[in-house]
């Protein structure tokens, strides 16, 4: 029962991420994340318009690969957001609070990764 709830939270989080990244790319194209000076970060955030929906589909189908991909995407996404916005430490540390939702969701995904893998494997 707990696994269904955890997968539902995964699904909600990745659907929300899908909407955000797809809308950003539709609105601004490949320049959607031009505010980040690092080209690899821009490319990664644009790629989330594909990766987030892929994770959502795989999680919906209860695939182990979806759970692993969810973990990989969230670890990378959280690190990329913190790295890309590290200047906020000097400019306005309170702005870092806006990274709280993605950080909490990333911790949730990682915390449930192995338990979900074991449960889905059965």
CSV table of C-alpha atoms in Angstrom, one decimal:
chain,number,residue,atom,x,y,z
A,1,UNK,CA,0.0,0.0,0.0
A,2,UNK,CA,2.8,2.5,0.9
A,3,UNK,CA,4.5,1.8,-2.4
A,4,UNK,CA,1.4,2.9,-4.3
A,5,UNK,CA,1.4,6.2,-2.4
A,6,UNK,CA,5.1,6.7,-3.0
A,7,UNK,CA,4.7,6.0,-6.7
A,8,UNK,CA,1.7,8.4,-6.8
A,9,UNK,CA,3.9,11.2,-5.3
A,10,UNK,CA,6.6,10.4,-7.9
A,11,UNK,CA,4.0,10.6,-10.6
A,12,UNK,CA,2.6,13.9,-9.4
A,13,UNK,CA,6.1,15.4,-9.0
A,14,UNK,CA,7.2,14.4,-12.5
A,15,UNK,CA,4.0,15.5,-14.1
A,16,UNK,CA,4.4,18.9,-12.5
A,17,UNK,CA,8.0,19.0,-13.7
A,18,UNK,CA,6.9,17.9,-17.2
A,19,UNK,CA,4.4,20.8,-17.4
A,20,UNK,CA,7.0,23.4,-16.2
A,21,UNK,CA,9.7,22.3,-18.6
A,22,UNK,CA,7.5,21.7,-21.6
A,23,UNK,CA,5.8,25.1,-21.2
A,24,UNK,CA,9.2,26.8,-20.8
A,25,UNK,CA,10.5,25.2,-24.0
A,26,UNK,CA,7.3,25.9,-25.9
A,27,UNK,CA,7.4,29.5,-24.8
A,28,UNK,CA,11.1,30.2,-25.3
A,29,UNK,CA,12.5,27.3,-27.3
A,30,UNK,CA,16.0,26.2,-26.7
A,31,UNK,CA,16.7,29.5,-25.1
A,32,UNK,CA,14.3,28.8,-22.2
A,33,UNK,CA,17.1,28.7,-19.7
A,34,UNK,CA,19.3,31.5,-21.0
A,35,UNK,CA,19.5,32.9,-17.5
A,36,UNK,CA,22.0,30.2,-16.7
A,37,UNK,CA,25.4,31.1,-18.1
A,38,UNK,CA,26.5,27.4,-18.2
A,39,UNK,CA,25.5,25.8,-21.5
A,40,UNK,CA,25.5,22.3,-20.0
A,41,UNK,CA,22.9,23.4,-17.4
A,42,UNK,CA,20.7,25.0,-20.2
A,43,UNK,CA,20.9,21.8,-22.2
A,44,UNK,CA,20.0,19.7,-19.2
A,45,UNK,CA,17.0,21.8,-18.2
A,46,UNK,CA,15.7,21.7,-21.8
A,47,UNK,CA,16.2,17.9,-21.8
A,48,UNK,CA,13.9,17.6,-18.8
A,49,UNK,CA,11.0,18.4,-21.2
A,50,UNK,CA,11.6,14.8,-22.4
A,51,UNK,CA,13.0,13.1,-19.3
A,52,UNK,CA,10.3,14.2,-16.9
A,53,UNK,CA,7.4,12.8,-19.0
A,54,UNK,CA,9.4,9.6,-19.7
A,55,UNK,CA,9.8,9.1,-16.0
A,56,UNK,CA,6.1,9.7,-15.5
A,57,UNK,CA,5.2,7.1,-18.1
A,58,UNK,CA,7.6,4.5,-16.7
A,59,UNK,CA,6.5,5.1,-13.1
A,60,UNK,CA,2.8,4.8,-14.2
A,61,UNK,CA,3.7,1.4,-15.8
A,62,UNK,CA,5.5,0.5,-12.5
A,63,UNK,CA,8.8,-0.2,-14.2
A,64,UNK,CA,12.0,-0.5,-12.2
A,65,UNK,CA,13.8,1.5,-14.8
A,66,UNK,CA,11.4,4.3,-14.1
A,67,UNK,CA,12.3,4.3,-10.4
A,68,UNK,CA,16.0,4.3,-11.2
A,69,UNK,CA,15.6,7.0,-13.8
A,70,UNK,CA,13.5,9.1,-11.3
A,71,UNK,CA,16.4,9.0,-8.9
A,72,UNK,CA,19.0,9.9,-11.5
A,73,UNK,CA,16.9,12.8,-12.9
A,74,UNK,CA,16.2,14.2,-9.4
A,75,UNK,CA,19.7,14.0,-8.1
A,76,UNK,CA,20.9,15.7,-11.3
A,77,UNK,CA,18.1,18.2,-11.3
A,78,UNK,CA,18.6,19.3,-7.6
A,79,UNK,CA,22.3,19.6,-8.1
A,80,UNK,CA,21.9,21.6,-11.3
A,81,UNK,CA,19.5,23.9,-9.6
A,82,UNK,CA,21.7,24.5,-6.6
A,83,UNK,CA,24.8,24.9,-8.7
A,84,UNK,CA,23.1,27.2,-11.2
A,85,UNK,CA,21.7,29.4,-8.5
A,86,UNK,CA,24.7,29.4,-6.1
A,87,UNK,CA,25.2,33.1,-6.7
A,88,UNK,CA,22.1,33.6,-4.6
A,89,UNK,CA,24.3,32.9,-1.6
A,90,UNK,CA,25.8,36.3,-2.0
A,91,UNK,CA,23.0,38.1,-3.9
A,92,UNK,CA,20.1,37.2,-1.7
A,93,UNK,CA,20.3,34.0,0.4
A,94,UNK,CA,16.5,34.1,1.1
A,95,UNK,CA,16.0,33.4,-2.6
A,96,UNK,CA,17.4,29.9,-2.0
A,97,UNK,CA,14.1,29.1,-0.3
A,98,UNK,CA,12.5,28.9,-3.7
A,99,UNK,CA,14.6,25.7,-4.2
A,100,UNK,CA,13.0,24.0,-1.2
A,101,UNK,CA,10.2,22.3,-3.1
A,102,UNK,CA,12.5,20.6,-5.7
A,103,UNK,CA,15.0,19.7,-2.9
A,104,UNK,CA,12.3,18.1,-0.7
A,105,UNK,CA,10.9,16.2,-3.7
A,106,UNK,CA,14.4,15.1,-4.7
A,107,UNK,CA,15.1,13.8,-1.1
A,108,UNK,CA,11.7,12.0,-1.2
A,109,UNK,CA,12.6,10.3,-4.5
A,110,UNK,CA,16.0,9.2,-3.3
A,111,UNK,CA,14.7,8.1,0.1
A,112,UNK,CA,12.1,5.8,-1.5
A,113,UNK,CA,14.3,4.6,-4.4
A,114,UNK,CA,15.6,1.4,-2.9
A,115,UNK,CA,12.5,0.4,-1.0
A,116,UNK,CA,10.4,0.9,-4.2
A,117,UNK,CA,13.0,-1.1,-6.2
A,118,UNK,CA,12.7,-4.0,-3.7
A,119,UNK,CA,8.9,-3.9,-3.7
A,120,UNK,CA,8.5,-3.6,-7.5
A,121,UNK,CA,11.0,-6.5,-8.0
A,122,UNK,CA,8.6,-8.9,-6.2
